[in-house]
Amino acid sequence: MNKIVFHPDETTLPAAMQDGRFDVVLYGPRPMRQATGSVGNQLSAAVASLGVRIDERVFDFLTIALAVIAADTFIDRDQWAANGWSREIELDIPLAQPAIWTPVLPALKKALDFLSGDQWGISLQSGGPRPPNQAAILRKRKKIGIGAADCVSLFSGGLDSLLGVSKLVADGRTPVLVSHSYRGDKSYQRDLVPRIGKQLPWFEANAHPVKTGGGPHDTSMRTRSLGFLAYGVVVASAVASTRGAAQGQIDLFVPENGFIALNAPLTRRRVGSHSTRTTHPYFLNLIQEVLNAVGLPVRLTNEFRHYTKGEMMDEAAQAGRPTDIFSRTVSCGKWKRKNTQCGYCVPCLIRKAAFFKAGIDDHTRYRYDVAEAWRDPKIRDDLLAVVLAARNGTEDSRARAIASGPLPFEIVERDGWFSVNERGLSEVSEYLRSKGITG
């Protein structure tokens, strides 16, 4: 069951399950037929809330992203990965304009293979879902006012996204915030937004992949970032349509510190399943290549790609921007399990080190302090990996950066990634040394 066939509505579902495939409805509720699924229910309504007609090419990109998220969720890695990690996944996707997308499938496949560690195949069909028409837009009573916006920024509720949006506001920009509205994420996002210092338009969406009849789900969520980007591209295209073609490309900001964006493996055994690639330059460059090729007026921008998290925080503090809300953000990779940030995973360690580097008090509530975690062999794996990586020096740091994935060929840009990887690791190791942890 590594082939997933997508349908524009429930009426095109086959009457019974067919061997070797799983059928999923796009933009609709959970189907009545057993052993099927849906993805993107309510998303079309969210797009209508932007108040403008969306280009079919943009909606096709969103459809592709939803198909990828559904497949990643429904094809359980433990069951279907031949080598314990990498799956072979075939998608059959109906699009509004499939001919436009066929030439970019090789670049899209490269991006997906890199993002999730799987092998992806994509077949495109005609007759796909179309964006909300004018009647659907007019029926939407509550709309997002994007008329004053001049850019778009992804807003997860994490520290980097808060720093990114705060800097845009301080620079006089008016971004539309774009967020995943997953359960749990909403609470801290909604706590932060009123504290940014400027009322901003805010687009929230959820892919919401669901099965009829249950069954295992994969929980790695490697491809969630493609959906996040797709929401951003939809909103940026809407902003572009309100500003006119003369304004050129609209910036879609993807605020992430360079150390975590590169996410170089700390040890050899972390090259695969322990390394996420959601904002790696190779992935973002491939997606930008796809957007350019199909003519979408969106420019992906990560202004912080050569900054460590601590440097981002220090810049904000030096510029006089409020720092008291930093502790209200969430960075932890495990927080949903206990609704508290763990304090010992790699994102938590980078976060703690950033507060230390910037000299800002950290009032975050963590389950463990690093000394406790270091003493517990069951949870100190990430700590030990950081300590071991810090021992190995600059040359090993560069080798790990290269192992994270292809880097830009341009020398200044490439050296910027090498440097931020070294400084990021140094930032964390200095924090650990301050706590008496040296291995």
GROMACS .gro file of C-alpha atoms in nm:
model
  439
    1MET     CA    1   0.000   0.000   0.000
    2ASN     CA    2   0.264   0.250  -0.110
    3LYS     CA    3   0.048   0.405  -0.382
    4ILE     CA    4  -0.200   0.674  -0.288
    5VAL     CA    5  -0.460   0.793  -0.537
    6PHE     CA    6  -0.615   1.133  -0.472
    7HIS     CA    7  -0.965   1.245  -0.569
    8PRO     CA    8  -1.123   1.589  -0.608
    9ASP     CA    9  -1.434   1.471  -0.423
   10GLU     CA   10  -1.593   1.158  -0.275
   11THR     CA   11  -1.799   1.082  -0.587
   12THR     CA   12  -1.488   0.964  -0.773
   13LEU     CA   13  -1.385   0.709  -0.509
   14PRO     CA   14  -1.400   0.346  -0.625
   15ALA     CA   15  -1.681   0.146  -0.465
   16ALA     CA   16  -1.438  -0.089  -0.290
   17MET     CA   17  -1.077  -0.092  -0.181
   18GLN     CA   18  -0.834  -0.195  -0.454
   19ASP     CA   19  -0.518  -0.392  -0.382
   20GLY     CA   20  -0.196  -0.196  -0.362
   21ARG     CA   21  -0.345   0.150  -0.323
   22PHE     CA   22  -0.513   0.382  -0.078
   23ASP     CA   23  -0.771   0.643  -0.186
   24VAL     CA   24  -0.782   0.993  -0.041
   25VAL     CA   25  -1.024   1.281  -0.097
   26LEU     CA   26  -0.875   1.630  -0.130
   27TYR     CA   27  -1.027   1.930   0.051
   28GLY     CA   28  -1.318   1.727   0.183
   29PRO     CA   29  -1.443   1.562   0.502
   30ARG     CA   30  -1.365   1.205   0.602
   31PRO     CA   31  -1.529   0.974   0.341
   32MET     CA   32  -1.799   0.727   0.435
   33ARG     CA   33  -1.625   0.433   0.267
   34GLN     CA   34  -1.391   0.237   0.491
   35ALA     CA   35  -1.016   0.221   0.421
   36THR     CA   36  -1.006   0.571   0.270
   37GLY     CA   37  -0.891   0.908   0.392
   38SER     CA   38  -0.915   1.281   0.341
   39VAL     CA   39  -0.686   1.581   0.370
   40GLY     CA   40  -0.740   1.955   0.362
   41ASN     CA   41  -1.096   1.970   0.492
   42GLN     CA   42  -1.180   2.338   0.559
   43LEU     CA   43  -0.865   2.455   0.379
   44SER     CA   44  -1.058   2.582   0.080
   45ALA     CA   45  -1.264   2.796   0.318
   46ALA     CA   46  -0.945   2.927   0.478
   47VAL     CA   47  -0.814   3.026   0.134
   48ALA     CA   48  -1.144   3.202   0.058
   49SER     CA   49  -1.094   3.412   0.372
   50LEU     CA   50  -0.806   3.590   0.196
   51GLY     CA   51  -1.074   3.770  -0.002
   52VAL     CA   52  -0.911   3.744  -0.346
   53ARG     CA   53  -0.912   3.493  -0.629
   54ILE     CA   54  -0.613   3.258  -0.612
   55ASP     CA   55  -0.425   3.155  -0.926
   56GLU     CA   56  -0.483   2.790  -1.019
   57ARG     CA   57  -0.108   2.728  -1.026
   58VAL     CA   58  -0.087   2.837  -0.662
   59PHE     CA   59  -0.376   2.614  -0.563
   60ASP     CA   60  -0.210   2.325  -0.747
   61PHE     CA   61   0.102   2.375  -0.533
   62LEU     CA   62  -0.115   2.356  -0.223
   63THR     CA   63  -0.280   2.040  -0.359
   64ILE     CA   64   0.059   1.877  -0.415
   65ALA     CA   65   0.169   1.969  -0.063
   66LEU     CA   66  -0.149   1.822   0.087
   67ALA     CA   67  -0.101   1.501  -0.110
   68VAL     CA   68   0.254   1.468   0.021
   69ILE     CA   69   0.146   1.530   0.381
   70ALA     CA   70  -0.134   1.273   0.352
   71ALA     CA   71   0.099   1.010   0.209
   72ASP     CA   72   0.364   1.079   0.471
   73THR     CA   73   0.099   1.038   0.742
   74PHE     CA   74  -0.092   0.737   0.609
   75ILE     CA   75   0.203   0.520   0.498
   76ASP     CA   76   0.346   0.398   0.826
   77ARG     CA   77   0.725   0.399   0.817
   78ASP     CA   78   0.761   0.103   1.054
   79GLN     CA   79   0.544  -0.113   0.829
   80TRP     CA   80   0.648  -0.001   0.482
   81ALA     CA   81   1.014   0.104   0.501
   82ALA     CA   82   1.227  -0.175   0.353
   83ASN     CA   83   1.540  -0.060   0.538
   84GLY     CA   84   1.366   0.059   0.853
   85TRP     CA   85   1.350   0.420   0.740
   86SER     CA   86   1.312   0.496   0.367
   87ARG     CA   87   0.978   0.423   0.198
   88GLU     CA   88   0.888   0.407  -0.170
   89ILE     CA   89   0.579   0.621  -0.222
   90GLU     CA   90   0.374   0.669  -0.539
   91LEU     CA   91   0.128   0.957  -0.567
   92ASP     CA   92  -0.145   0.999  -0.826
   93ILE     CA   93  -0.264   1.361  -0.800
   94PRO     CA   94  -0.533   1.546  -1.000
   95LEU     CA   95  -0.442   1.910  -1.066
   96ALA     CA   96  -0.618   2.203  -1.230
   97GLN     CA   97  -0.319   2.263  -1.463
   98PRO     CA   98  -0.108   1.944  -1.468
   99ALA     CA   99   0.079   2.036  -1.789
  100ILE     CA  100   0.245   2.331  -1.615
  101TRP     CA  101   0.371   2.110  -1.334
  102THR     CA  102   0.500   1.814  -1.537
  103PRO     CA  103   0.835   1.979  -1.629
  104VAL     CA  104   0.918   2.057  -1.263
  105LEU     CA  105   0.850   1.706  -1.129
  106PRO     CA  106   1.223   1.612  -1.128
  107ALA     CA  107   1.309   1.911  -0.905
  108LEU     CA  108   1.006   1.845  -0.686
  109LYS     CA  109   1.106   1.480  -0.646
  110LYS     CA  110   1.459   1.582  -0.543
  111ALA     CA  111   1.314   1.816  -0.282
  112LEU     CA  112   1.080   1.551  -0.141
  113ASP     CA  113   1.342   1.275  -0.139
  114PHE     CA  114   1.573   1.506   0.055
  115LEU     CA  115   1.306   1.633   0.292
  116SER     CA  116   1.167   1.299   0.411
  117GLY     CA  117   1.441   1.050   0.325
  118ASP     CA  118   1.196   0.851   0.110
  119GLN     CA  119   1.177   0.774  -0.262
  120TRP     CA  120   0.886   0.963  -0.419
  121GLY     CA  121   0.710   0.910  -0.750
  122ILE     CA  122   0.442   1.149  -0.875
  123SER     CA  123   0.187   1.107  -1.153
  124LEU     CA  124  -0.035   1.401  -1.245
  125GLN     CA  125  -0.389   1.391  -1.381
  126SER     CA  126  -0.632   1.655  -1.504
  127GLY     CA  127  -0.960   1.743  -1.335
  128GLY     CA  128  -0.808   1.852  -1.007
  129PRO     CA  129  -0.961   2.080  -0.744
  130ARG     CA  130  -0.983   2.449  -0.827
  131PRO     CA  131  -0.947   2.745  -0.591
  132PRO     CA  132  -1.253   2.908  -0.435
  133ASN     CA  133  -1.454   3.103  -0.691
  134GLN     CA  134  -1.587   3.455  -0.645
  135ALA     CA  135  -1.918   3.329  -0.505
  136ALA     CA  136  -1.738   3.127  -0.236
  137ILE     CA  137  -1.526   3.428  -0.147
  138LEU     CA  138  -1.831   3.653  -0.117
  139ARG     CA  139  -2.003   3.399   0.110
  140LYS     CA  140  -1.709   3.415   0.350
  141ARG     CA  141  -1.819   3.672   0.607
  142LYS     CA  142  -1.497   3.692   0.805
  143LYS     CA  143  -1.201   3.781   0.585
  144ILE     CA  144  -0.834   3.841   0.654
  145GLY     CA  145  -0.746   4.201   0.570
  146ILE     CA  146  -0.430   4.171   0.360
  147GLY     CA  147  -0.464   4.502   0.176
  148ALA     CA  148  -0.189   4.678   0.376
  149ALA     CA  149   0.050   4.381   0.377
  150ASP     CA  150   0.379   4.400   0.185
  151CYS     CA  151   0.524   4.056   0.269
  152VAL     CA  152   0.449   3.724   0.439
  153SER     CA  153   0.623   3.552   0.730
  154LEU     CA  154   0.586   3.197   0.860
  155PHE     CA  155   0.490   3.210   1.226
  156SER     CA  156   0.512   2.887   1.422
  157GLY     CA  157   0.516   3.043   1.767
  158GLY     CA  158   0.879   2.940   1.806
  159LEU     CA  159   1.150   3.180   1.918
  160ASP     CA  160   1.301   3.227   1.571
  161SER     CA  161   0.965   3.303   1.410
  162LEU     CA  162   0.889   3.558   1.681
  163LEU     CA  163   1.229   3.721   1.633
  164GLY     CA  164   1.175   3.728   1.258
  165VAL     CA  165   0.832   3.891   1.274
  166SER     CA  166   0.946   4.138   1.541
  167LYS     CA  167   1.235   4.250   1.321
  168LEU     CA  168   1.006   4.296   1.019
  169VAL     CA  169   0.773   4.513   1.227
  170ALA     CA  170   1.066   4.714   1.364
  171ASP     CA  171   1.186   4.767   1.005
  172GLY     CA  172   0.848   4.912   0.911
  173ARG     CA  173   0.717   4.607   0.723
  174THR     CA  174   0.364   4.469   0.745
  175PRO     CA  175   0.376   4.091   0.708
  176VAL     CA  176   0.084   3.853   0.693
  177LEU     CA  177   0.150   3.588   0.957
  178VAL     CA  178   0.106   3.229   0.839
  179SER     CA  179   0.065   2.952   1.095
  180HIS     CA  180  -0.011   2.584   1.129
  181SER     CA  181  -0.319   2.571   1.350
  182TYR     CA  182  -0.250   2.230   1.500
  183ARG     CA  183  -0.403   2.156   1.835
  184GLY     CA  184  -0.170   2.284   2.105
  185ASP     CA  185   0.019   2.517   1.870
  186LYS     CA  186  -0.276   2.759   1.866
  187SER     CA  187  -0.255   2.839   2.236
  188TYR     CA  188   0.097   2.980   2.242
  189GLN     CA  189   0.064   3.139   1.896
  190ARG     CA  190  -0.243   3.328   2.016
  191ASP     CA  191  -0.061   3.428   2.333
  192LEU     CA  192   0.225   3.578   2.131
  193VAL     CA  193   0.049   3.756   1.844
  194PRO     CA  194  -0.100   4.041   2.053
  195ARG     CA  195   0.245   4.101   2.205
  196ILE     CA  196   0.425   4.162   1.874
  197GLY     CA  197   0.351   4.536   1.893
  198LYS     CA  198   0.149   4.579   1.575
  199GLN     CA  199  -0.183   4.440   1.463
  200LEU     CA  200  -0.106   4.208   1.173
  201PRO     CA  201  -0.321   3.998   0.939
  202TRP     CA  202  -0.299   3.630   1.030
  203PHE     CA  203  -0.371   3.322   0.819
  204GLU     CA  204  -0.412   2.993   1.005
  205ALA     CA  205  -0.452   2.654   0.836
  206ASN     CA  206  -0.438   2.283   0.910
  207ALA     CA  207  -0.393   1.999   0.661
  208HIS     CA  208  -0.587   1.765   0.892
  209PRO     CA  209  -0.517   1.426   0.729
  210VAL     CA  210  -0.764   1.165   0.860
  211LYS     CA  211  -0.844   0.800   0.785
  212THR     CA  212  -1.177   0.623   0.777
  213GLY     CA  213  -1.146   0.302   0.971
  214GLY     CA  214  -0.832   0.387   1.166
  215GLY     CA  215  -0.498   0.217   1.127
  216PRO     CA  216  -0.138   0.319   1.199
  217HIS     CA  217  -0.011   0.668   1.123
  218ASP     CA  218   0.348   0.776   1.073
  219THR     CA  219   0.439   1.040   1.332
  220SER     CA  220   0.772   1.171   1.201
  221MET     CA  221   0.594   1.458   1.019
  222ARG     CA  222   0.898   1.520   0.799
  223THR     CA  223   0.689   1.678   0.524
  224ARG     CA  224   0.485   1.913   0.741
  225SER     CA  225   0.715   2.199   0.638
  226LEU     CA  226   0.607   2.163   0.275
  227GLY     CA  227   0.251   2.235   0.383
  228PHE     CA  228   0.372   2.530   0.589
  229LEU     CA  229   0.553   2.669   0.284
  230ALA     CA  230   0.250   2.604   0.063
  231TYR     CA  231   0.027   2.806   0.295
  232GLY     CA  232   0.284   3.084   0.277
  233VAL     CA  233   0.299   3.068  -0.102
  234VAL     CA  234  -0.081   3.090  -0.125
  235VAL     CA  235  -0.087   3.396   0.100
  236ALA     CA  236   0.211   3.560  -0.075
  237SER     CA  237   0.039   3.512  -0.410
  238ALA     CA  238  -0.276   3.674  -0.267
  239VAL     CA  239  -0.069   3.969  -0.148
  240ALA     CA  240   0.091   3.993  -0.493
  241SER     CA  241  -0.251   4.008  -0.656
  242THR     CA  242  -0.357   4.299  -0.435
  243ARG     CA  243  -0.036   4.493  -0.504
  244GLY     CA  244  -0.019   4.439  -0.878
  245ALA     CA  245   0.241   4.286  -1.110
  246ALA     CA  246   0.459   4.598  -1.102
  247GLN     CA  247   0.557   4.519  -0.742
  248GLY     CA  248   0.741   4.204  -0.853
  249GLN     CA  249   0.799   3.910  -0.622
  250ILE     CA  250   0.657   3.907  -0.270
  251ASP     CA  251   0.894   3.804   0.008
  252LEU     CA  252   0.795   3.494   0.201
  253PHE     CA  253   1.015   3.503   0.510
  254VAL     CA  254   1.120   3.172   0.664
  255PRO     CA  255   1.289   3.284   0.987
  256GLU     CA  256   1.527   3.018   1.117
  257ASN     CA  257   1.872   3.041   1.267
  258GLY     CA  258   2.141   2.892   1.045
  259PHE     CA  259   2.262   2.632   1.293
  260ILE     CA  260   1.924   2.461   1.317
  261ALA     CA  261   1.841   2.524   0.949
  262LEU     CA  262   2.155   2.338   0.845
  263ASN     CA  263   2.102   2.083   1.124
  264ALA     CA  264   2.429   1.909   1.052
  265PRO     CA  265   2.444   1.562   1.210
  266LEU     CA  266   2.618   1.580   1.546
  267THR     CA  267   2.739   1.223   1.513
  268ARG     CA  268   2.761   0.974   1.227
  269ARG     CA  269   2.456   0.780   1.339
  270ARG     CA  270   2.241   1.094   1.320
  271VAL     CA  271   2.282   1.145   0.945
  272GLY     CA  272   1.948   0.976   0.875
  273SER     CA  273   1.649   0.967   1.101
  274HIS     CA  274   1.772   1.220   1.358
  275SER     CA  275   1.832   1.503   1.108
  276THR     CA  276   1.540   1.721   0.999
  277ARG     CA  277   1.574   1.925   0.680
  278THR     CA  278   1.279   2.161   0.682
  279THR     CA  279   1.476   2.483   0.622
  280HIS     CA  280   1.798   2.343   0.479
  281PRO     CA  281   1.927   2.563   0.192
  282TYR     CA  282   1.919   2.275  -0.057
  283PHE     CA  283   1.550   2.207   0.009
  284LEU     CA  284   1.449   2.574   0.003
  285ASN     CA  285   1.651   2.636  -0.314
  286LEU     CA  286   1.478   2.345  -0.489
  287ILE     CA  287   1.135   2.475  -0.388
  288GLN     CA  288   1.232   2.821  -0.511
  289GLU     CA  289   1.338   2.664  -0.841
  290VAL     CA  290   0.995   2.501  -0.870
  291LEU     CA  291   0.811   2.825  -0.789
  292ASN     CA  292   1.016   3.019  -1.043
  293ALA     CA  293   0.962   2.759  -1.314
  294VAL     CA  294   0.582   2.771  -1.287
  295GLY     CA  295   0.580   3.150  -1.263
  296LEU     CA  296   0.469   3.211  -0.904
  297PRO     CA  297   0.571   3.560  -0.778
  298VAL     CA  298   0.713   3.446  -0.445
  299ARG     CA  299   1.068   3.479  -0.309
  300LEU     CA  300   1.167   3.251  -0.019
  301THR     CA  301   1.391   3.444   0.221
  302ASN     CA  302   1.572   3.341   0.539
  303GLU     CA  303   1.745   3.655   0.666
  304PHE     CA  304   1.888   3.464   0.962
  305ARG     CA  305   2.054   3.181   0.774
  306HIS     CA  306   2.401   3.296   0.883
  307TYR     CA  307   2.302   3.380   1.243
  308THR     CA  308   2.301   3.153   1.546
  309LYS     CA  309   1.993   3.168   1.768
  310GLY     CA  310   2.194   3.351   2.034
  311GLU     CA  311   2.308   3.608   1.777
  312MET     CA  312   1.947   3.661   1.669
  313MET     CA  313   1.844   3.723   2.028
  314ASP     CA  314   2.138   3.951   2.096
  315GLU     CA  315   2.061   4.159   1.787
  316ALA     CA  316   1.702   4.203   1.904
  317ALA     CA  317   1.814   4.307   2.251
  318GLN     CA  318   2.076   4.550   2.117
  319ALA     CA  319   1.811   4.707   1.893
  320GLY     CA  320   1.591   4.768   2.197
  321ARG     CA  321   1.315   4.528   2.099
  322PRO     CA  322   1.124   4.368   2.390
  323THR     CA  323   1.287   4.052   2.521
  324ASP     CA  324   1.043   3.963   2.799
  325ILE     CA  325   0.822   3.761   2.564
  326PHE     CA  326   1.103   3.532   2.444
  327SER     CA  327   1.035   3.287   2.727
  328ARG     CA  328   0.673   3.251   2.613
  329THR     CA  329   0.777   3.082   2.286
  330VAL     CA  330   0.816   2.708   2.225
  331SER     CA  331   1.126   2.543   2.076
  332CYS     CA  332   1.109   2.188   2.213
  333GLY     CA  333   1.081   1.889   1.981
  334LYS     CA  334   0.901   1.685   2.249
  335TRP     CA  335   0.676   1.940   2.418
  336LYS     CA  336   0.344   1.797   2.292
  337ARG     CA  337   0.398   1.477   2.487
  338LYS     CA  338   0.384   1.653   2.825
  339ASN     CA  339   0.279   2.006   2.720
  340THR     CA  340   0.607   2.124   2.871
  341GLN     CA  341   0.942   2.183   2.704
  342CYS     CA  342   1.175   1.899   2.797
  343GLY     CA  343   1.500   2.090   2.846
  344TYR     CA  344   1.731   1.822   2.704
  345CYS     CA  345   1.651   1.773   2.333
  346VAL     CA  346   1.872   1.946   2.076
  347PRO     CA  347   1.624   2.234   2.012
  348CYS     CA  348   1.594   2.293   2.388
  349LEU     CA  349   1.972   2.292   2.429
  350ILE     CA  350   2.011   2.543   2.145
  351ARG     CA  351   1.740   2.757   2.302
  352LYS     CA  352   1.900   2.753   2.647
  353ALA     CA  353   2.239   2.832   2.496
  354ALA     CA  354   2.089   3.126   2.304
  355PHE     CA  355   1.952   3.285   2.621
  356PHE     CA  356   2.296   3.234   2.781
  357LYS     CA  357   2.478   3.382   2.480
  358ALA     CA  358   2.254   3.690   2.469
  359GLY     CA  359   2.262   3.741   2.845
  360ILE     CA  360   1.882   3.732   2.868
  361ASP     CA  361   1.708   3.566   3.162
  362ASP     CA  362   1.529   3.248   3.060
  363HIS     CA  363   1.198   3.210   3.242
  364THR     CA  364   1.089   2.909   3.037
  365ARG     CA  365   0.950   2.617   3.237
  366TYR     CA  366   1.144   2.301   3.147
  367ARG     CA  367   1.087   1.948   3.271
  368TYR     CA  368   1.460   1.895   3.332
  369ASP     CA  369   1.762   2.114   3.378
  370VAL     CA  370   2.072   1.999   3.190
  371ALA     CA  371   2.248   1.871   3.502
  372GLU     CA  372   1.957   1.637   3.575
  373ALA     CA  373   1.945   1.519   3.215
  374TRP     CA  374   2.321   1.457   3.208
  375ARG     CA  375   2.294   1.228   3.508
  376ASP     CA  376   2.012   1.023   3.351
  377PRO     CA  377   2.145   0.782   3.084
  378LYS     CA  378   1.793   0.733   2.949
  379ILE     CA  379   1.761   1.095   2.829
  380ARG     CA  380   2.114   1.231   2.789
  381ASP     CA  381   2.170   1.110   2.431
  382ASP     CA  382   2.137   1.459   2.277
  383LEU     CA  383   2.360   1.612   2.541
  384LEU     CA  384   2.626   1.351   2.481
  385ALA     CA  385   2.606   1.405   2.104
  386VAL     CA  386   2.668   1.780   2.145
  387VAL     CA  387   2.963   1.721   2.376
  388LEU     CA  388   3.119   1.470   2.137
  389ALA     CA  389   3.067   1.699   1.837
  390ALA     CA  390   3.228   1.992   2.018
  391ARG     CA  391   3.542   1.786   2.087
  392ASN     CA  392   3.613   1.719   1.721
  393GLY     CA  393   3.704   2.070   1.606
  394THR     CA  394   3.657   2.286   1.297
  395GLU     CA  395   3.749   2.036   1.027
  396ASP     CA  396   3.501   1.781   1.158
  397SER     CA  397   3.240   2.058   1.183
  398ARG     CA  398   3.282   2.132   0.811
  399ALA     CA  399   3.256   1.764   0.723
  400ARG     CA  400   2.931   1.738   0.920
  401ALA     CA  401   2.796   2.051   0.748
  402ILE     CA  402   2.862   1.890   0.410
  403ALA     CA  403   2.700   1.567   0.533
  404SER     CA  404   2.380   1.760   0.608
  405GLY     CA  405   2.314   1.795   0.234
  406PRO     CA  406   2.436   1.989  -0.072
  407LEU     CA  407   2.541   2.345   0.010
  408PRO     CA  408   2.542   2.649  -0.224
  409PHE     CA  409   2.840   2.670  -0.461
  410GLU     CA  410   2.885   3.047  -0.419
  411ILE     CA  411   3.188   3.086  -0.190
  412VAL     CA  412   3.062   3.360   0.042
  413GLU     CA  413   2.728   3.185   0.092
  414ARG     CA  414   2.892   2.845   0.144
  415ASP     CA  415   3.143   2.986   0.393
  416GLY     CA  416   2.856   3.154   0.577
  417TRP     CA  417   2.698   2.813   0.635
  418PHE     CA  418   3.028   2.661   0.751
  419SER     CA  419   3.081   2.950   0.991
  420VAL     CA  420   2.734   2.950   1.144
  421ASN     CA  421   2.760   2.576   1.202
  422GLU     CA  422   3.086   2.624   1.392
  423ARG     CA  423   2.956   2.919   1.593
  424GLY     CA  424   2.628   2.744   1.670
  425LEU     CA  425   2.802   2.437   1.808
  426SER     CA  426   3.039   2.660   2.006
  427GLU     CA  427   2.740   2.849   2.149
  428VAL     CA  428   2.585   2.529   2.285
  429SER     CA  429   2.912   2.382   2.412
  430GLU     CA  430   2.998   2.706   2.597
  431TYR     CA  431   2.659   2.694   2.767
  432LEU     CA  432   2.713   2.331   2.869
  433ARG     CA  433   3.058   2.412   3.004
  434SER     CA  434   2.900   2.686   3.215
  435LYS     CA  435   2.688   2.410   3.369
  436GLY     CA  436   2.990   2.189   3.432
  437ILE     CA  437   2.918   1.947   3.146
  438THR     CA  438   3.231   1.874   2.946
  439GLY     CA  439   3.207   1.498   2.888
   0.00000   0.00000   0.00000
